[in-house]
Tab-separated table of C-alpha atoms in Angstrom:
chain	number	residue	atom	x	y	z
H	25	UNK	CA	-8.154	-68.992	-50.015
H	26	UNK	CA	-5.259	-66.272	-48.552
H	27	UNK	CA	-1.832	-67.679	-48.144
H	28	UNK	CA	0.126	-68.570	-45.135
H	29	UNK	CA	3.012	-66.725	-44.333
H	30	UNK	CA	6.916	-68.051	-43.724
H	31	UNK	CA	7.876	-69.360	-40.682
H	32	UNK	CA	10.987	-67.303	-41.454
H	33	UNK	CA	8.063	-63.899	-41.240
H	34	UNK	CA	6.716	-65.725	-38.640
H	35	UNK	CA	9.076	-65.564	-36.481
H	36	UNK	CA	10.412	-62.455	-37.383
H	37	UNK	CA	6.808	-60.984	-36.589
H	38	UNK	CA	6.727	-62.659	-33.616
H	39	UNK	CA	10.208	-60.679	-32.354
H	40	UNK	CA	9.450	-57.866	-33.489
H	41	UNK	CA	5.678	-57.107	-32.000
H	42	UNK	CA	7.041	-57.388	-28.421
H	43	UNK	CA	9.439	-55.027	-29.442
H	44	UNK	CA	7.385	-52.500	-30.775
H	45	UNK	CA	4.717	-52.643	-27.550
H	46	UNK	CA	7.548	-51.822	-25.299
H	47	UNK	CA	8.284	-48.792	-27.587
H	48	UNK	CA	4.798	-46.951	-27.776
H	49	UNK	CA	4.844	-48.320	-23.861
H	50	UNK	CA	8.515	-46.993	-23.308
H	51	UNK	CA	7.055	-43.273	-22.117
H	52	UNK	CA	5.132	-44.537	-19.208
H	53	UNK	CA	7.997	-46.774	-18.141
H	54	UNK	CA	9.855	-43.857	-18.387
H	55	UNK	CA	8.114	-41.331	-16.256
H	56	UNK	CA	7.055	-44.160	-13.945
H	57	UNK	CA	9.740	-44.082	-11.320
H	58	UNK	CA	9.207	-39.995	-11.226
H	59	UNK	CA	5.722	-40.764	-9.913
H	60	UNK	CA	7.197	-43.618	-7.611
H	61	UNK	CA	10.117	-41.852	-6.200
H	62	UNK	CA	7.841	-38.418	-5.410
H	63	UNK	CA	5.226	-40.802	-3.258
H	64	UNK	CA	8.102	-43.416	-1.636
H	65	UNK	CA	9.533	-39.964	-1.049
H	66	UNK	CA	7.397	-38.228	0.451
H	67	UNK	CA	8.822	-39.120	3.984
H	68	UNK	CA	12.200	-38.402	4.011
H	69	UNK	CA	14.449	-40.199	6.666
H	70	UNK	CA	17.418	-39.058	7.993
H	71	UNK	CA	19.550	-38.493	10.847
H	72	UNK	CA	20.761	-36.048	13.282
H	73	UNK	CA	24.202	-36.672	12.325
H	74	UNK	CA	23.522	-36.528	8.950
H	75	UNK	CA	21.315	-33.555	9.359
H	76	UNK	CA	24.454	-31.738	10.402
H	77	UNK	CA	27.041	-33.501	7.349
H	78	UNK	CA	24.653	-32.310	4.682
H	79	UNK	CA	24.202	-28.802	6.257
H	80	UNK	CA	20.711	-29.191	6.405
H	81	UNK	CA	19.165	-25.671	8.794
H	82	UNK	CA	15.583	-25.862	9.625
H	83	UNK	CA	13.780	-21.969	9.771
H	84	UNK	CA	10.182	-22.497	11.291
H	85	UNK	CA	7.146	-20.741	9.238
H	86	UNK	CA	6.022	-17.446	11.111
H	87	UNK	CA	2.422	-16.833	11.140
H	88	UNK	CA	3.305	-13.038	12.019
H	89	UNK	CA	6.597	-11.119	11.018
H	90	UNK	CA	7.965	-8.243	12.737
H	91	UNK	CA	10.010	-5.867	11.058
H	92	UNK	CA	12.343	-5.591	13.977
H	93	UNK	CA	12.273	-9.971	13.761
H	94	UNK	CA	13.062	-9.629	10.400
H	95	UNK	CA	15.568	-6.955	10.294
H	96	UNK	CA	17.833	-8.412	13.661
H	97	UNK	CA	17.695	-6.081	16.111
H	98	UNK	CA	15.260	-3.405	14.785
H	99	UNK	CA	18.368	-2.003	12.443
H	100	UNK	CA	18.114	1.233	10.908
H	101	UNK	CA	18.770	1.723	7.622
H	102	UNK	CA	21.183	5.634	7.140
H	103	UNK	CA	20.157	7.478	4.072
H	104	UNK	CA	20.005	11.062	2.433
H	105	UNK	CA	17.155	12.522	0.678
H	106	UNK	CA	18.031	12.975	-3.113
H	107	UNK	CA	16.190	14.405	-5.738
H	108	UNK	CA	15.169	12.128	-9.554
H	109	UNK	CA	17.896	12.698	-12.651
H	110	UNK	CA	14.497	13.083	-14.307
H	111	UNK	CA	12.971	16.003	-11.952
H	112	UNK	CA	15.534	18.054	-12.501
H	113	UNK	CA	15.646	20.779	-15.400
H	114	UNK	CA	17.863	23.765	-16.145
H	115	UNK	CA	16.537	27.211	-17.276
H	116	UNK	CA	18.469	28.852	-19.581
H	117	UNK	CA	18.413	31.623	-22.531
H	118	UNK	CA	17.838	31.511	-25.861
H	119	UNK	CA	19.488	34.470	-26.631
H	120	UNK	CA	22.316	36.338	-24.465
H	121	UNK	CA	21.894	39.355	-22.127
H	122	UNK	CA	21.942	41.371	-19.051
H	123	UNK	CA	19.610	41.009	-16.310
H	124	UNK	CA	17.359	43.199	-14.863
H	125	UNK	CA	15.142	41.653	-12.756
H	126	UNK	CA	14.917	38.941	-10.964
H	127	UNK	CA	11.324	37.491	-10.307
H	128	UNK	CA	12.456	34.405	-7.730
H	129	UNK	CA	14.523	33.083	-5.162
H	130	UNK	CA	15.835	29.570	-3.773
H	131	UNK	CA	13.359	27.441	-2.479
H	132	UNK	CA	10.268	29.172	-3.889
H	133	UNK	CA	7.612	26.947	-5.870
H	134	UNK	CA	6.792	28.368	-9.497
H	135	UNK	CA	4.456	26.964	-11.973
H	136	UNK	CA	5.377	26.573	-15.204
H	137	UNK	CA	5.699	29.711	-16.961
H	138	UNK	CA	6.549	31.465	-13.867
H	139	UNK	CA	8.691	34.603	-14.680
H	140	UNK	CA	12.017	34.156	-13.418
H	141	UNK	CA	14.725	36.384	-14.406
H	142	UNK	CA	13.823	39.336	-16.994
H	143	UNK	CA	17.044	40.203	-19.230
H	144	UNK	CA	17.270	43.180	-21.128
H	145	UNK	CA	18.639	41.580	-25.036
H	146	UNK	CA	20.372	43.563	-28.199
H	147	UNK	CA	19.454	39.821	-30.136
H	148	UNK	CA	16.273	39.711	-28.884
H	149	UNK	CA	15.272	42.618	-30.245
H	150	UNK	CA	17.145	41.711	-33.112
H	151	UNK	CA	15.418	38.927	-34.296
H	152	UNK	CA	12.110	40.079	-33.681
H	153	UNK	CA	13.519	42.677	-36.567
H	154	UNK	CA	14.620	39.653	-38.704
H	155	UNK	CA	11.302	38.048	-38.004
H	156	UNK	CA	8.624	40.818	-39.165
H	157	UNK	CA	11.283	41.488	-41.977
H	158	UNK	CA	11.053	37.650	-42.909
H	159	UNK	CA	7.629	37.769	-42.235
H	160	UNK	CA	7.085	40.781	-45.326
H	161	UNK	CA	9.332	39.188	-47.595
H	162	UNK	CA	7.207	35.484	-47.929
H	163	UNK	CA	4.286	37.657	-47.234
H	164	UNK	CA	4.922	39.192	-50.837
H	165	UNK	CA	6.612	36.442	-52.240
H	166	UNK	CA	3.530	34.860	-51.659
H	167	UNK	CA	1.310	37.113	-53.320
H	168	UNK	CA	3.019	37.273	-55.915
H	169	UNK	CA	2.872	33.200	-56.522
H	170	UNK	CA	-0.959	34.198	-56.339
H	171	UNK	CA	-0.846	37.063	-59.384
H	172	UNK	CA	1.402	34.317	-61.591
H	173	UNK	CA	-0.325	31.536	-61.478
H	174	UNK	CA	-3.577	33.422	-62.325
H	175	UNK	CA	-1.991	34.901	-65.373
H	176	UNK	CA	-0.261	31.015	-66.247
H	177	UNK	CA	-3.742	30.326	-66.179
H	178	UNK	CA	-4.391	33.144	-68.907
H	179	UNK	CA	-1.563	31.883	-70.921
H	180	UNK	CA	-0.183	35.270	-70.087
H	181	UNK	CA	3.430	34.023	-68.991
H	182	UNK	CA	5.065	30.787	-69.225
H	183	UNK	CA	5.249	27.957	-66.833
H	184	UNK	CA	9.138	28.592	-65.679
H	185	UNK	CA	8.531	31.818	-64.086
H	186	UNK	CA	5.175	30.796	-62.464
H	187	UNK	CA	7.690	27.778	-60.723
H	188	UNK	CA	10.492	30.599	-60.183
H	189	UNK	CA	7.813	32.375	-58.242
H	190	UNK	CA	6.505	29.334	-56.186
H	191	UNK	CA	9.844	28.091	-55.591
H	192	UNK	CA	10.554	32.163	-53.975
H	193	UNK	CA	7.239	31.730	-52.252
H	194	UNK	CA	8.579	28.508	-50.442
H	195	UNK	CA	12.540	29.692	-49.421
H	196	UNK	CA	10.906	32.891	-48.522
H	197	UNK	CA	8.053	31.076	-46.269
H	198	UNK	CA	9.890	28.964	-44.844
H	199	UNK	CA	12.827	31.476	-43.434
H	200	UNK	CA	9.940	33.143	-41.899
H	201	UNK	CA	8.822	30.225	-39.949
H	202	UNK	CA	12.715	29.556	-39.087
H	203	UNK	CA	12.326	32.863	-37.069
H	204	UNK	CA	9.075	32.497	-35.743
H	205	UNK	CA	10.350	28.935	-34.307
H	206	UNK	CA	12.985	30.648	-32.699
H	207	UNK	CA	10.810	33.835	-31.023
H	208	UNK	CA	8.526	31.157	-29.810
H	209	UNK	CA	11.407	28.851	-27.972
H	210	UNK	CA	12.169	32.748	-25.874
H	211	UNK	CA	9.044	32.437	-24.752
H	212	UNK	CA	6.195	34.789	-26.801
H	213	UNK	CA	2.860	33.343	-27.090
H	214	UNK	CA	1.036	32.621	-30.994
H	215	UNK	CA	-0.050	35.873	-30.662
H	216	UNK	CA	2.072	37.656	-29.298
H	217	UNK	CA	4.330	36.732	-32.333
H	218	UNK	CA	1.792	37.965	-34.717
H	219	UNK	CA	0.970	41.072	-33.053
H	220	UNK	CA	4.874	41.859	-34.017
H	221	UNK	CA	4.079	40.768	-37.626
H	222	UNK	CA	1.621	43.162	-38.275
H	223	UNK	CA	3.888	46.198	-36.970
H	224	UNK	CA	3.680	46.246	-32.936
H	225	UNK	CA	6.429	47.602	-31.069
H	226	UNK	CA	10.232	45.572	-30.591
H	227	UNK	CA	10.689	45.044	-27.143
H	228	UNK	CA	14.423	44.321	-25.872
H	229	UNK	CA	13.024	42.658	-22.797
H	230	UNK	CA	12.870	39.469	-22.441
H	231	UNK	CA	11.982	36.859	-19.444
H	232	UNK	CA	12.812	33.755	-18.727
H	233	UNK	CA	10.218	31.469	-18.116
H	234	UNK	CA	10.092	28.154	-15.787
H	235	UNK	CA	9.655	25.253	-17.744
H	236	UNK	CA	7.608	23.067	-15.126
H	237	UNK	CA	6.190	23.488	-11.980
H	238	UNK	CA	8.633	22.915	-9.491
H	239	UNK	CA	10.424	24.241	-6.606
H	240	UNK	CA	13.769	26.357	-7.162
H	241	UNK	CA	16.758	25.054	-6.080
H	242	UNK	CA	19.730	27.391	-7.774
H	243	UNK	CA	19.113	30.569	-8.897
H	244	UNK	CA	22.722	31.927	-9.411
H	245	UNK	CA	22.176	35.125	-10.730
H	246	UNK	CA	21.879	38.499	-10.272
H	247	UNK	CA	20.533	42.371	-11.303
H	248	UNK	CA	23.407	43.799	-13.802
H	249	UNK	CA	24.926	39.937	-14.663
H	250	UNK	CA	25.539	39.279	-18.314
H	251	UNK	CA	24.310	36.186	-19.431
H	252	UNK	CA	25.316	34.414	-22.315
H	253	UNK	CA	22.975	32.322	-24.248
H	254	UNK	CA	22.821	28.761	-22.942
H	255	UNK	CA	24.025	29.880	-20.152
H	256	UNK	CA	22.307	28.392	-16.742
H	257	UNK	CA	19.700	29.987	-15.134
H	258	UNK	CA	18.457	28.416	-12.322
H	259	UNK	CA	18.441	24.693	-11.365
H	260	UNK	CA	14.601	23.490	-10.503
H	261	UNK	CA	13.323	20.518	-9.420
H	262	UNK	CA	10.348	19.390	-10.390
H	263	UNK	CA	7.175	18.138	-8.725
H	264	UNK	CA	6.524	14.718	-7.130
H	265	UNK	CA	7.923	11.857	-5.469
H	266	UNK	CA	11.456	11.496	-4.368
H	267	UNK	CA	14.328	9.321	-3.549
H	268	UNK	CA	15.882	7.868	-0.698
H	269	UNK	CA	19.558	7.139	-0.770
H	270	UNK	CA	20.350	4.169	2.162
H	271	UNK	CA	23.458	2.644	3.552
H	272	UNK	CA	22.861	-1.101	4.599
H	273	UNK	CA	26.021	-3.307	6.268
H	274	UNK	CA	25.076	-6.599	6.791
H	275	UNK	CA	21.360	-5.893	6.939
H	276	UNK	CA	21.575	-5.600	3.374
H	277	UNK	CA	20.797	-9.945	2.446
H	278	UNK	CA	17.230	-9.220	4.009
H	279	UNK	CA	16.319	-6.263	1.751
H	280	UNK	CA	14.797	-7.183	-1.726
H	281	UNK	CA	13.473	-4.949	-4.586
H	282	UNK	CA	10.040	-3.913	-3.836
H	283	UNK	CA	10.347	-3.926	-0.028
H	284	UNK	CA	8.481	-1.634	1.513
H	285	UNK	CA	10.387	1.248	4.357
H	286	UNK	CA	8.933	3.670	6.939
H	287	UNK	CA	10.430	7.150	7.058
H	288	UNK	CA	8.795	7.594	11.173
H	289	UNK	CA	6.010	10.478	11.475
H	290	UNK	CA	6.851	10.463	7.026
H	291	UNK	CA	6.709	9.644	4.025
H	292	UNK	CA	6.830	5.627	2.876
H	293	UNK	CA	9.429	3.964	0.482
H	294	UNK	CA	9.359	1.050	-2.440
H	295	UNK	CA	13.757	-0.280	-2.640
H	296	UNK	CA	14.068	0.249	-6.346
H	297	UNK	CA	17.328	-0.445	-7.036
H	298	UNK	CA	20.232	-2.270	-4.920
H	299	UNK	CA	23.587	-1.965	-5.921
H	300	UNK	CA	25.795	-4.792	-6.904
H	301	UNK	CA	29.010	-3.330	-5.512
H	302	UNK	CA	29.423	-2.504	-1.883
H	303	UNK	CA	31.688	0.589	-1.499
H	304	UNK	CA	35.684	-0.697	-0.331
H	305	UNK	CA	36.116	2.127	2.365
H	306	UNK	CA	32.656	1.617	4.320
H	307	UNK	CA	31.756	-1.603	3.642
H	308	UNK	CA	28.166	-0.486	3.379
H	309	UNK	CA	26.021	-1.019	0.332
H	310	UNK	CA	23.536	2.073	-1.252
H	311	UNK	CA	20.242	0.758	-1.744
H	312	UNK	CA	18.047	3.348	-3.351
H	313	UNK	CA	14.231	3.842	-2.391
H	314	UNK	CA	11.504	5.753	-4.022
H	315	UNK	CA	8.444	7.941	-2.126
H	316	UNK	CA	4.786	5.950	-2.447
H	317	UNK	CA	3.448	9.604	-1.521
H	318	UNK	CA	3.999	13.217	-2.032
H	319	UNK	CA	4.122	14.646	1.135
H	320	UNK	CA	6.169	17.283	1.305
H	321	UNK	CA	7.712	15.876	4.785
H	322	UNK	CA	10.936	14.620	2.743
H	323	UNK	CA	13.216	17.330	1.631
H	324	UNK	CA	15.813	17.473	-0.734
H	325	UNK	CA	19.528	16.267	1.117
H	326	UNK	CA	17.465	15.464	4.445
H	327	UNK	CA	19.181	12.786	6.851
H	328	UNK	CA	16.412	10.433	7.178
H	329	UNK	CA	16.192	6.900	9.031
H	330	UNK	CA	13.953	4.436	7.026
H	331	UNK	CA	12.856	0.560	8.581
H	332	UNK	CA	11.362	-2.132	6.985
H	333	UNK	CA	7.775	-2.108	6.871
H	334	UNK	CA	6.590	-5.190	8.186
H	335	UNK	CA	3.798	-6.772	5.077
H	336	UNK	CA	0.455	-7.719	6.182
H	337	UNK	CA	-0.107	-11.574	6.596
H	338	UNK	CA	-1.709	-13.273	3.289
H	339	UNK	CA	-4.743	-13.999	4.982
H	340	UNK	CA	-4.445	-18.449	5.678
H	341	UNK	CA	-0.765	-18.116	4.895
H	342	UNK	CA	2.607	-19.059	6.751
H	343	UNK	CA	5.749	-16.966	6.172
H	344	UNK	CA	9.010	-19.098	5.086
H	345	UNK	CA	12.130	-17.846	3.596
H	346	UNK	CA	11.677	-18.128	-0.082
H	347	UNK	CA	15.289	-20.691	-0.148
H	348	UNK	CA	13.394	-23.446	1.331
H	349	UNK	CA	11.009	-23.394	-1.209
H	350	UNK	CA	11.555	-26.237	-4.252
H	351	UNK	CA	10.182	-26.274	-7.693
H	352	UNK	CA	9.797	-28.977	-9.595
H	353	UNK	CA	7.198	-29.140	-12.644
H	354	UNK	CA	5.407	-26.299	-12.139
H	355	UNK	CA	4.362	-27.527	-8.738
H	356	UNK	CA	6.294	-25.728	-5.575
H	357	UNK	CA	6.941	-27.603	-2.143
H	358	UNK	CA	8.723	-28.128	1.166
H	359	UNK	CA	10.685	-29.926	2.703
H	360	UNK	CA	9.189	-29.749	6.988
H	361	UNK	CA	10.829	-31.821	9.726
H	362	UNK	CA	9.316	-34.609	11.138
H	363	UNK	CA	10.363	-36.910	14.234
H	364	UNK	CA	12.731	-39.295	11.524
H	365	UNK	CA	13.294	-36.757	9.109
H	366	UNK	CA	11.632	-34.789	6.224
H	367	UNK	CA	7.987	-34.316	4.956
H	368	UNK	CA	7.559	-33.246	1.536
H	369	UNK	CA	4.407	-30.751	1.620
H	370	UNK	CA	2.981	-28.888	-1.542
H	371	UNK	CA	2.490	-25.184	-1.026
H	372	UNK	CA	0.948	-22.016	-3.544
H	373	UNK	CA	3.287	-19.340	-3.155
H	374	UNK	CA	1.011	-16.240	-2.543
H	375	UNK	CA	3.079	-13.084	-1.949
H	376	UNK	CA	6.345	-11.668	-1.148
H	377	UNK	CA	6.901	-10.711	2.741
H	378	UNK	CA	9.532	-8.870	2.529
H	379	UNK	CA	13.051	-9.490	4.207
H	380	UNK	CA	13.837	-12.452	2.184
H	381	UNK	CA	10.334	-14.346	3.354
H	382	UNK	CA	7.085	-15.130	1.442
H	383	UNK	CA	3.326	-16.384	2.393
H	384	UNK	CA	2.793	-20.096	1.359
H	385	UNK	CA	-0.500	-21.288	1.522
H	386	UNK	CA	-0.083	-25.794	2.249
H	387	UNK	CA	-0.785	-28.310	4.655
H	388	UNK	CA	1.854	-26.071	7.168
H	389	UNK	CA	0.848	-25.165	10.433
H	390	UNK	CA	2.705	-21.367	12.054
H	391	UNK	CA	5.839	-23.413	13.719
H	392	UNK	CA	6.346	-26.158	11.620
H	393	UNK	CA	10.394	-26.454	11.068
H	394	UNK	CA	10.712	-25.889	7.608
H	395	UNK	CA	13.940	-27.331	5.769
H	396	UNK	CA	15.839	-23.621	4.517
H	397	UNK	CA	19.190	-25.044	4.251
H	398	UNK	CA	21.568	-27.897	2.325
H	399	UNK	CA	18.458	-29.086	0.457
H	400	UNK	CA	21.087	-31.032	-2.005
H	401	UNK	CA	20.546	-34.258	0.266
H	402	UNK	CA	16.640	-33.860	1.018
H	403	UNK	CA	16.341	-33.237	-2.910
H	404	UNK	CA	18.402	-36.258	-3.507
H	405	UNK	CA	16.722	-38.459	-1.747
H	406	UNK	CA	12.995	-36.842	-3.404
H	407	UNK	CA	14.342	-37.351	-6.441
H	408	UNK	CA	14.995	-41.198	-5.992
H	409	UNK	CA	18.957	-40.562	-6.607
H	410	UNK	CA	19.310	-42.371	-3.127
H	411	UNK	CA	18.781	-42.077	0.258
H	412	UNK	CA	19.079	-39.260	2.821
H	413	UNK	CA	22.304	-40.222	4.239
H	414	UNK	CA	23.846	-40.980	0.990
H	415	UNK	CA	23.891	-37.787	-0.200
H	416	UNK	CA	24.809	-36.456	2.523
H	417	UNK	CA	28.208	-38.745	2.860
H	418	UNK	CA	28.687	-37.223	-0.789
H	419	UNK	CA	28.440	-34.197	0.072
H	420	UNK	CA	30.876	-34.384	2.827
């Protein structure tokens, strides 16, 4: 027969059981007010006076966006075309010499390997001669190593002599390779270097070539000029998209990184950087935009004006201010104005529309007034922290 629990154990179990059930049900009870609040506060009542006190401002949802409407009176952004820092290349010579001939001119388009200038260089002749000497010594050292290795295999010489020959061959080969690489940096091909090593004639004429394809921006040399090693001979702008440094004043909050701009009858640009610092003298903000195509209509140092491109509408969506979106978990909502207050409407963000606007899809139609500022009072009322009137009073 099973023993009965003592009375005091029964009493304890009676007390503990409801407590255990309460702990198990606690997560659901905590989550319930949030869900209920969402349903109960789906329609938020607030008067015009409380809206004013809470600083609530509404903006109509738009079916289309015009560039002039977004920018306000069709404002333009003046700017100057510049070459990206990564697109600038300096042409210099490994060795010094006197300019014998200039093969190109400023603004000329050149390809990689195109001759820029020809120098008469005595160090160039000395480098070629030094390479011939080092290459010959390296070949002799390699041949000696082969003979000593054969003699060692026959037991005629000691290992110490073989090791010494091996070290001499390695050092001679290293010295020849160093001179070969120096000649290669001057612009000589592998075939030309081999021809010199086989006894080809030495030349004092050093041809300096363009390292990349592009256009020559500066060429501050002339025949008869003495050029030192490493001194810039020309400045090249590598072929590729250009940058436009734009200036914006009161319109700068309407631009964001990724927005597209249009230079009239020319290229489209994409905003890639916005300065966090305002110019102290002009109170303007610097904006950097990158050319999206390679249309040659843009020229370095040219003055241009650009306008914001009206973004295309996403099918079935309307544009609302990005500041109007309210995030709750993984979902987004907006507050839509009604006769007695606001209605909470779930939306899905589609894409950026430019100028601080975004395309959203949901139970919205063009013309619906969406709260874009003063959302604190509405968020508080929606979250069950009180009604909008109380939140508005707290915001005063």
